[in-house]
CSV table of C-alpha atoms in Angstrom, one decimal:
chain,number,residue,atom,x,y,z
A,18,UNK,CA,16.4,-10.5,32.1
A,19,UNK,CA,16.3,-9.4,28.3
A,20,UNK,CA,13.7,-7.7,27.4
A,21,UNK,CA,10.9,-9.6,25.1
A,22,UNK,CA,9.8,-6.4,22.6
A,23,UNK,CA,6.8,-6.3,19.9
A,24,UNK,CA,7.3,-4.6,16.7
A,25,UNK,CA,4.4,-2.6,15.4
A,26,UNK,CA,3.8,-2.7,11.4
A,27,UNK,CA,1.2,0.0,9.9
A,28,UNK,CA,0.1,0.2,6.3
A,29,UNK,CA,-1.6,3.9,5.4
A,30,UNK,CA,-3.8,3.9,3.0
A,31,UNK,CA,-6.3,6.7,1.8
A,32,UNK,CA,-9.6,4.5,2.6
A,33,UNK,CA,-8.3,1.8,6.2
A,34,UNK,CA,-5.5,1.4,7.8
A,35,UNK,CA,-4.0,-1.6,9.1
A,36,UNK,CA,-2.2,-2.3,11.7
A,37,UNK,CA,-0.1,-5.9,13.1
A,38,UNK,CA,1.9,-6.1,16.0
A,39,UNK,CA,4.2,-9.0,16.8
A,40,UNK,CA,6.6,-10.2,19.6
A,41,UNK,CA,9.8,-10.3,18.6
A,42,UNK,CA,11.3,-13.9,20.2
A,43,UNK,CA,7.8,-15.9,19.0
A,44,UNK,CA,7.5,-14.2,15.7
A,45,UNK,CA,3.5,-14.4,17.0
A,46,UNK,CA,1.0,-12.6,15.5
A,47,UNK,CA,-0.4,-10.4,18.9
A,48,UNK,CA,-2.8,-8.0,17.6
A,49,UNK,CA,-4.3,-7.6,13.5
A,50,UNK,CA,-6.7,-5.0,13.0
A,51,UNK,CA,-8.3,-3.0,10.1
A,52,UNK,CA,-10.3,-0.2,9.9
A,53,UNK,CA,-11.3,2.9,8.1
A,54,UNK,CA,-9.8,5.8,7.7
A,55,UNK,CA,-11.5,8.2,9.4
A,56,UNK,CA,-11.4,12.0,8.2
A,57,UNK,CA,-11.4,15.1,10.0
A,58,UNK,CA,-10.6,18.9,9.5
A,59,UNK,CA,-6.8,19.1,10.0
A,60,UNK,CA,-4.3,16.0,9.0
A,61,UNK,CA,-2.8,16.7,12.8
A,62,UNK,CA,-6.6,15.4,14.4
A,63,UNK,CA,-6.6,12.9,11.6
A,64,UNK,CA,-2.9,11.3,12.6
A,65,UNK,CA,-4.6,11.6,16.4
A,66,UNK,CA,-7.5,9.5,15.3
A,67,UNK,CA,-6.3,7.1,13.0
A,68,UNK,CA,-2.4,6.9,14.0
A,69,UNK,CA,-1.8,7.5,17.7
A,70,UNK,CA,-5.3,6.1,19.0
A,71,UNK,CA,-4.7,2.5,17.4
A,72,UNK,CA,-0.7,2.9,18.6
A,73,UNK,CA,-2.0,3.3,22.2
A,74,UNK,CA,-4.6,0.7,21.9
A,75,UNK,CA,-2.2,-1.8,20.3
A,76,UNK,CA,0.3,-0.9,22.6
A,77,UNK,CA,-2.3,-1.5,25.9
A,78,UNK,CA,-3.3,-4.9,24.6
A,79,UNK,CA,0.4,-6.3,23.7
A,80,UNK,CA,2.1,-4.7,27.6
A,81,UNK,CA,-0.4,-6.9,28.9
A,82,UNK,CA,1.3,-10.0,27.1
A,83,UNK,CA,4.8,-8.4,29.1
A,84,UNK,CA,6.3,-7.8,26.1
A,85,UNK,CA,8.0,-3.7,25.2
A,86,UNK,CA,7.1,-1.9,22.3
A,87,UNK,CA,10.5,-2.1,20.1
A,88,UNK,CA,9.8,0.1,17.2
A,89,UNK,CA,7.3,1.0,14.2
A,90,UNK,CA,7.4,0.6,10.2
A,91,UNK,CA,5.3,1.8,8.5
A,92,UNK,CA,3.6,1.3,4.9
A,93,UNK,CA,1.9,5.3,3.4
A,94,UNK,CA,0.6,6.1,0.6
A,95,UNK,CA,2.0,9.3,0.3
A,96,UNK,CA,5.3,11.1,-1.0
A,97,UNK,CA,7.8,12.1,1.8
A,98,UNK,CA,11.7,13.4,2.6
A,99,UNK,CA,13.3,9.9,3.2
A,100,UNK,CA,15.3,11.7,5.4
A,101,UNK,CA,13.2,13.5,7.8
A,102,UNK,CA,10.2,11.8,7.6
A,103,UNK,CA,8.3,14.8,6.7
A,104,UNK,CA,4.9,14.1,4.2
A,105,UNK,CA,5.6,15.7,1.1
A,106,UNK,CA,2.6,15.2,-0.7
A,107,UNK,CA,-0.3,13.3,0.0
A,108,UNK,CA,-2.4,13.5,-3.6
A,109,UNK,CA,-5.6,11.2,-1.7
A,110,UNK,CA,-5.2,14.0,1.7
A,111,UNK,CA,-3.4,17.0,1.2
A,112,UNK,CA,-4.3,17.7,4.8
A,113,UNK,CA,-1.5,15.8,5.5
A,114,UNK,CA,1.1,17.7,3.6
A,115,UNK,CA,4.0,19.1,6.0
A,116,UNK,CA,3.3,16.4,8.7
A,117,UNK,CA,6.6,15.7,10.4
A,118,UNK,CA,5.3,12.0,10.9
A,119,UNK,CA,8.5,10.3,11.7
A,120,UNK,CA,9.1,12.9,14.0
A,121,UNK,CA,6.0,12.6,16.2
A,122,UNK,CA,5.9,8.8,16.3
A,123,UNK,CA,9.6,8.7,17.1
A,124,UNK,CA,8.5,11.7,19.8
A,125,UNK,CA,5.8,10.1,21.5
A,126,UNK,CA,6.8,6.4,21.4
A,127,UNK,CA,10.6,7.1,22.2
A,128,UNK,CA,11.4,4.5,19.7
A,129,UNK,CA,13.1,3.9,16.3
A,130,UNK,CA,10.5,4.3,13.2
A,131,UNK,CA,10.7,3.7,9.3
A,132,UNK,CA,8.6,4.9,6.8
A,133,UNK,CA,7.9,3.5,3.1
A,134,UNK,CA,5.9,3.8,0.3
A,135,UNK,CA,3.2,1.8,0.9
A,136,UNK,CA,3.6,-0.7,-2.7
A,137,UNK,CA,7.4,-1.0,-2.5
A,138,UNK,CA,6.5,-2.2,1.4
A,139,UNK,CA,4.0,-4.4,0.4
A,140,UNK,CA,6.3,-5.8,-2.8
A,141,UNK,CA,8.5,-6.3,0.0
A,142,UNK,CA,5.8,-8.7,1.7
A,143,UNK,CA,5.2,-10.4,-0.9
A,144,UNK,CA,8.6,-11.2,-1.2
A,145,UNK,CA,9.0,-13.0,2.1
A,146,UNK,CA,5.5,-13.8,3.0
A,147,UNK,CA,3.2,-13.8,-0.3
A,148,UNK,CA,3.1,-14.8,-3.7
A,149,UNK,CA,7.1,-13.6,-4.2
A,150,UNK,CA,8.4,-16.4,-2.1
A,151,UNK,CA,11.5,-18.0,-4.0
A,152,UNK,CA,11.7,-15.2,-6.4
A,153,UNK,CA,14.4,-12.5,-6.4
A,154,UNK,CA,12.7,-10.3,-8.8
A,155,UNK,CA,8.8,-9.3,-9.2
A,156,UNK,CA,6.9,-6.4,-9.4
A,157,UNK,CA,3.7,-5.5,-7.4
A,158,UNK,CA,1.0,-3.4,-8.6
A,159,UNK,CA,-1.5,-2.5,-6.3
A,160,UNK,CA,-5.3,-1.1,-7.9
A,161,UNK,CA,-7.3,0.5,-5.3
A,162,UNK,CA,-7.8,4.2,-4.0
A,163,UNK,CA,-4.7,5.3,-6.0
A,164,UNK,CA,-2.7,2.8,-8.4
A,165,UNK,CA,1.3,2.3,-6.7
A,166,UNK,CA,4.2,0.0,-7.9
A,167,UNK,CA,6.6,-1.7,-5.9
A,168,UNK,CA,9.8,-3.4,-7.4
A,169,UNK,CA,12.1,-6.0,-6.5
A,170,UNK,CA,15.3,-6.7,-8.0
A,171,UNK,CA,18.2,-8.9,-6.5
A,172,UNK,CA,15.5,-9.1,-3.3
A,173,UNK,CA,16.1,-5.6,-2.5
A,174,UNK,CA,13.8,-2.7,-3.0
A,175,UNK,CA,14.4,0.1,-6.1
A,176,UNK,CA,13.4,3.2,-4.4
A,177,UNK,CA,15.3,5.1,-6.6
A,178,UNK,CA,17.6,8.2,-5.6
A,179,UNK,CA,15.0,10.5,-3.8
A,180,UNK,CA,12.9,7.1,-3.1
A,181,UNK,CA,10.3,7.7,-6.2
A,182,UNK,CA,10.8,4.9,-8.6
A,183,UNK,CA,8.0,2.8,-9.6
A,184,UNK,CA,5.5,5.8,-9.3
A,185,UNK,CA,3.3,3.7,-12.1
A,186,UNK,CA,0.1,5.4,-10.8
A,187,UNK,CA,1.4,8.8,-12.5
A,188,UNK,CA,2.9,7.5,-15.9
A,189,UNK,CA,0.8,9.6,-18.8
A,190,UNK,CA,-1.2,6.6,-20.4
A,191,UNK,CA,-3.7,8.9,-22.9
A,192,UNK,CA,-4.4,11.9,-24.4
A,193,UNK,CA,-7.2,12.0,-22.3
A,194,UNK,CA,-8.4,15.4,-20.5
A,195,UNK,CA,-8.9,13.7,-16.9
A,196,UNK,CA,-7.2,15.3,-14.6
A,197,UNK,CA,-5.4,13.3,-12.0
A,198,UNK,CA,-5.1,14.4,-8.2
A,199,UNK,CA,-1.3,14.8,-8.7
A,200,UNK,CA,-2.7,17.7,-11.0
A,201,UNK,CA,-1.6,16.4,-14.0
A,202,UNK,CA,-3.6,15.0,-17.1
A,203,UNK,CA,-4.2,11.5,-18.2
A,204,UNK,CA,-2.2,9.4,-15.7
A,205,UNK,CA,-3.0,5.7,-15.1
A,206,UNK,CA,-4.5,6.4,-11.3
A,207,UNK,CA,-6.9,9.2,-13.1
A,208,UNK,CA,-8.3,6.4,-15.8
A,209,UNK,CA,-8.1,3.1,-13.2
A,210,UNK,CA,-7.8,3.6,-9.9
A,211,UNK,CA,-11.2,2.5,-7.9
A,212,UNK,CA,-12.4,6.2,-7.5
A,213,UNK,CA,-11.5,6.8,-11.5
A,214,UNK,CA,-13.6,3.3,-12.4
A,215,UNK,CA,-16.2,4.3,-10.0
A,216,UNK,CA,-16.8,8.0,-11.6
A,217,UNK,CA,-16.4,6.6,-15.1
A,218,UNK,CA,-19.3,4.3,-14.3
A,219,UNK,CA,-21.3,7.2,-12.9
A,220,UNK,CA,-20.9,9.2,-15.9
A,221,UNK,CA,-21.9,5.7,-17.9
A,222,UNK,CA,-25.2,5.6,-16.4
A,223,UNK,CA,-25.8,9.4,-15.1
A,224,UNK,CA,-26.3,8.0,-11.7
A,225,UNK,CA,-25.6,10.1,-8.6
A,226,UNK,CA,-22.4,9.6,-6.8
A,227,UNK,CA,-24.4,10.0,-3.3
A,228,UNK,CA,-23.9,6.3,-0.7
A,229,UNK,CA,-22.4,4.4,-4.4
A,230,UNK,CA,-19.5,2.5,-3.7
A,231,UNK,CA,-17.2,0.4,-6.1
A,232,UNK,CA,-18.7,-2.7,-4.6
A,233,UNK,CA,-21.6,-2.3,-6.4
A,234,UNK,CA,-20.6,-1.7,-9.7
A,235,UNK,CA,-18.6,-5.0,-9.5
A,236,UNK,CA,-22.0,-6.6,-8.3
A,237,UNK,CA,-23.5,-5.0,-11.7
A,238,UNK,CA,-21.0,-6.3,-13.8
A,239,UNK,CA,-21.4,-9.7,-12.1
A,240,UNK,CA,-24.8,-9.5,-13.3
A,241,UNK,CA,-24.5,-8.6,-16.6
A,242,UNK,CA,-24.4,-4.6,-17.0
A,243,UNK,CA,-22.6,-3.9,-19.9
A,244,UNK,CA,-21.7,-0.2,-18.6
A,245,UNK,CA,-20.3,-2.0,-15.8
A,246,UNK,CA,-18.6,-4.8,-17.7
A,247,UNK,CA,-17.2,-1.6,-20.4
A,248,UNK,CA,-15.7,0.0,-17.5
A,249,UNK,CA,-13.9,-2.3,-16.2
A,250,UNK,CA,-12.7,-3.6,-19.3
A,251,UNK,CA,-11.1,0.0,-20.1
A,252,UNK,CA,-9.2,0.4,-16.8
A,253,UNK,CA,-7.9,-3.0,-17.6
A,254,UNK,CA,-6.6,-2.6,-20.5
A,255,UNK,CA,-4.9,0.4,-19.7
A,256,UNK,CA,-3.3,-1.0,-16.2
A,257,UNK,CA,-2.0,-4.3,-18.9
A,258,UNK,CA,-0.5,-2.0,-21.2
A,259,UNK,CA,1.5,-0.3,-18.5
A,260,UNK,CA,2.4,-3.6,-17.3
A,261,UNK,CA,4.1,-4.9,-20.4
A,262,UNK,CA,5.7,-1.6,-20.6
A,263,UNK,CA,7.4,-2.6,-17.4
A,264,UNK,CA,8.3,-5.9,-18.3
A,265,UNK,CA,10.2,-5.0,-21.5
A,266,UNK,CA,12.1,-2.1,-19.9
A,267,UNK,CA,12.8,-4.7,-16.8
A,268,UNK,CA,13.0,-7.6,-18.0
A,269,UNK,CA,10.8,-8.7,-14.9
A,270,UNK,CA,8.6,-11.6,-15.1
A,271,UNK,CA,6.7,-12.2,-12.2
A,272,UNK,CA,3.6,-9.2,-11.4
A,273,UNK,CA,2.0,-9.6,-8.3
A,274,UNK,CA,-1.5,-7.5,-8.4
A,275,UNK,CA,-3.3,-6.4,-5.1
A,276,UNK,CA,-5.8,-3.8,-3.9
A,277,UNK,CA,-9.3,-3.2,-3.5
A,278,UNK,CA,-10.1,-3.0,-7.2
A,279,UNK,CA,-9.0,-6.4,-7.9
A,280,UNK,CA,-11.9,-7.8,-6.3
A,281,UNK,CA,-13.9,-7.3,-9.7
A,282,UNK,CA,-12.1,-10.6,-10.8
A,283,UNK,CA,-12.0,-11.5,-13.9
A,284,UNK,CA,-13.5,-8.6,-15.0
A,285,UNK,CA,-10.9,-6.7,-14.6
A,286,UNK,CA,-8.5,-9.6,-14.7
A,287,UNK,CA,-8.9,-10.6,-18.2
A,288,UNK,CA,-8.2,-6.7,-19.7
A,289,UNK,CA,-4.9,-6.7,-18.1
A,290,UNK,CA,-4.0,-9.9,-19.2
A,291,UNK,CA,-5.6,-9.4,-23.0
A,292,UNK,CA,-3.6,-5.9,-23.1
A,293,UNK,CA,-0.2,-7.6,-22.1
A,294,UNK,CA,-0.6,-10.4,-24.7
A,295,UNK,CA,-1.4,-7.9,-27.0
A,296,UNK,CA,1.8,-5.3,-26.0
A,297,UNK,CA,4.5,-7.8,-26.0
A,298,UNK,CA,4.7,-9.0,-29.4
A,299,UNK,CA,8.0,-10.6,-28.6
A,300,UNK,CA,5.3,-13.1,-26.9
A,301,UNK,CA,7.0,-12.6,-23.7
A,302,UNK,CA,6.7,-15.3,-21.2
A,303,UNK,CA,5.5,-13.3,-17.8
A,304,UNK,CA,3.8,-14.5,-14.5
A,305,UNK,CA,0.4,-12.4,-13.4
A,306,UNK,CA,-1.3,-13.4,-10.2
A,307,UNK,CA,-3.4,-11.7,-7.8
A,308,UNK,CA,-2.3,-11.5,-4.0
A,309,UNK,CA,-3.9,-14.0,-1.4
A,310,UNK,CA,-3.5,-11.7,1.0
A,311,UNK,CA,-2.7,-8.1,-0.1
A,312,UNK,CA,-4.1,-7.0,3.3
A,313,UNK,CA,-1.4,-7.8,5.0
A,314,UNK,CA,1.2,-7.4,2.4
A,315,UNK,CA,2.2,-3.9,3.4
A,316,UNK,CA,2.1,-4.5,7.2
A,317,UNK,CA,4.8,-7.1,6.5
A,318,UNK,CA,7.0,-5.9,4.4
A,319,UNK,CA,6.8,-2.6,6.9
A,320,UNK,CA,7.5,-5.2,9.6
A,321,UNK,CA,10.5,-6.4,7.7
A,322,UNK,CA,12.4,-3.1,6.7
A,323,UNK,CA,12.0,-2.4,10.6
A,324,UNK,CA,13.6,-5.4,11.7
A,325,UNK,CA,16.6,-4.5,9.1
A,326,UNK,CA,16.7,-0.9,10.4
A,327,UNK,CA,16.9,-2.0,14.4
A,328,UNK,CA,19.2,-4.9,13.5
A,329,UNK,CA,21.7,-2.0,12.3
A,330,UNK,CA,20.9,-0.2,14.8
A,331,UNK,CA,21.1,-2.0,18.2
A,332,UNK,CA,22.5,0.2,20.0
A,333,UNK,CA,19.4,1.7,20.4
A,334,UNK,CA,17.6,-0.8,22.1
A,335,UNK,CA,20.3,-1.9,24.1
A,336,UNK,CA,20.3,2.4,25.3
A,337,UNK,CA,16.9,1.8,26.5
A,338,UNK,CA,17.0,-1.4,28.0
A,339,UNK,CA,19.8,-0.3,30.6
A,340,UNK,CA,17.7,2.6,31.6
């Protein structure tokens, strides 16, 4: 009897992590969940708690539907070796620096595992489950604890040659003395990223930083603070100007925006568009629309560049199945 497998997909981000799991001959959705990252003292205990722990759980609740874990992609936002799956640099957790991830997923699960940068995975999503449906081009920006860029051209991912392209997060956008976590000075993720609009705020209105969340400072705005409104407006405008910069060296016209920030709305929406408008002189003609469901974005377009990597690779699964 063949055996019926589920494919795990995991998107890593530096505040929750998500994680989908669905059976391979139903294409049914078995298990969503998402919850918060949870820190620790040592990026080994926090790949324990936040990795491994859901894995197991996930993997408890789908062998009791009779189907086989068959692999797991996965969606990180953090620079690694393409090639060994080690965690290069993790700007949001350097605890996780030096990880072997792929090696210890691939070591306790005795299964095939692909790793991606978590906005060219969820570009990917987008691509065949979101907004990007019908395109074969489009970029996806995603706003939230760090700023990343995912691009599509000719419906396959540019990754680049050592798998960096479309770093947008870490583009030099002012003059500015902010330092960024990559340890440079005026990147885009150090003036717009939730934790930069959140600390801009703060330093607005001299509040203290103790139990505030970005939440709030959208709720402000939505009431009419001006600090609130100003600061949105800034990150904005600098996240548009970086998008037009994209669209005249691509030629790209559909952007696809996702990530926690983007819940501000319009505040936030109407900089970007204002600054694009305003960059593009040739007037060009682009598409802008927020996600629907940049949740889930990254879990499938994990999901899909695992299927491609065990469809090449069947051997594999046919090694285990006569065991």
């Amino acid at each position: 009897m063949k055996t019926n497998y589920f494919y795990i997909g995991i998107d890593l981000g530096g505040t929750n992590v998500r994680i989908i799991a669905v059976e391979e001959r139903t294409k049914r959705i078995l298990v969503y969940r998402k919850e918060t990252f949870q820190k620790a003292n040592s990026g080994e205990k926090e790949l324990s708690i936040n990795i491994f722990r859901l894995v197991d759980e996930v993997c408890d609740v789908c062998k009791a539907k009779e189907t086989v874990i068959g692999g797991i992609g996965m969606a990180l936002a953090a620079s690694f070796n393409r090639k060994t799956g080690v965690i290069t640099k993790w700007p949001n957790n350097p605890k996780w620096n030096g990880i072997h991830l792929m090696e210890a997923l691939e070591k306790r699960y005795q299964i095939p595992v692909v790793l991606e940068d978590d906005a060219n995975a969820a570009a990917l999503g987008e691509l065949i489950a979101g907004k990007g449906i019908g395109y074969h081009d489009l970029v996806y920006v995603t706003i939230s604890t760090g700023i990343g860029c995912g691009i599509v051209i000719n419906d396959k991912l540019l990754t680049g040659q050592c798998g960096g392209a479309g770093e947008l997060g870490h583009i030099k956008v002012t003059e500015d003395t902010i330092l960024c976590n990559c340890g440079a000075y005026g990147c885009l993720q150090a003036i717009a990223s939730g934790p930069a609009i959140l600390k801009r705020y703060l330093g607005f209105t001299k509040q203290s930083s103790q139990n505030f969340e970005l939440q709030q400072v959208v709720e402000y705005a939505q009431s009419g603070d001006l600090a609130a409104i100003e600061t949105f407006r800034m990150a904005g405008e600098h996240v548009g100007r970086a998008i037009a910069n994209i669209a005249i060296l691509l030629d790209i016209s559909l952007f696809i925006l996702g990530g926690g920030v983007m819940r501000a709305g319009s505040f936030i929406m109407y900089p970007i568009e204002e600054a694009i408008s305003d960059s593009l002189q040739d007037k060009k003609k682009i598409k802008l629309i927020v996600s629907e469901d940049s949740d889930r974005s990254g879990v499938f377009g994990a999901l899909a560049l695992l299927h491609q990597h065990v469809s090449l690779n069947k051997n594999y699964l046919r090694g285990r199945e006569s065991r």
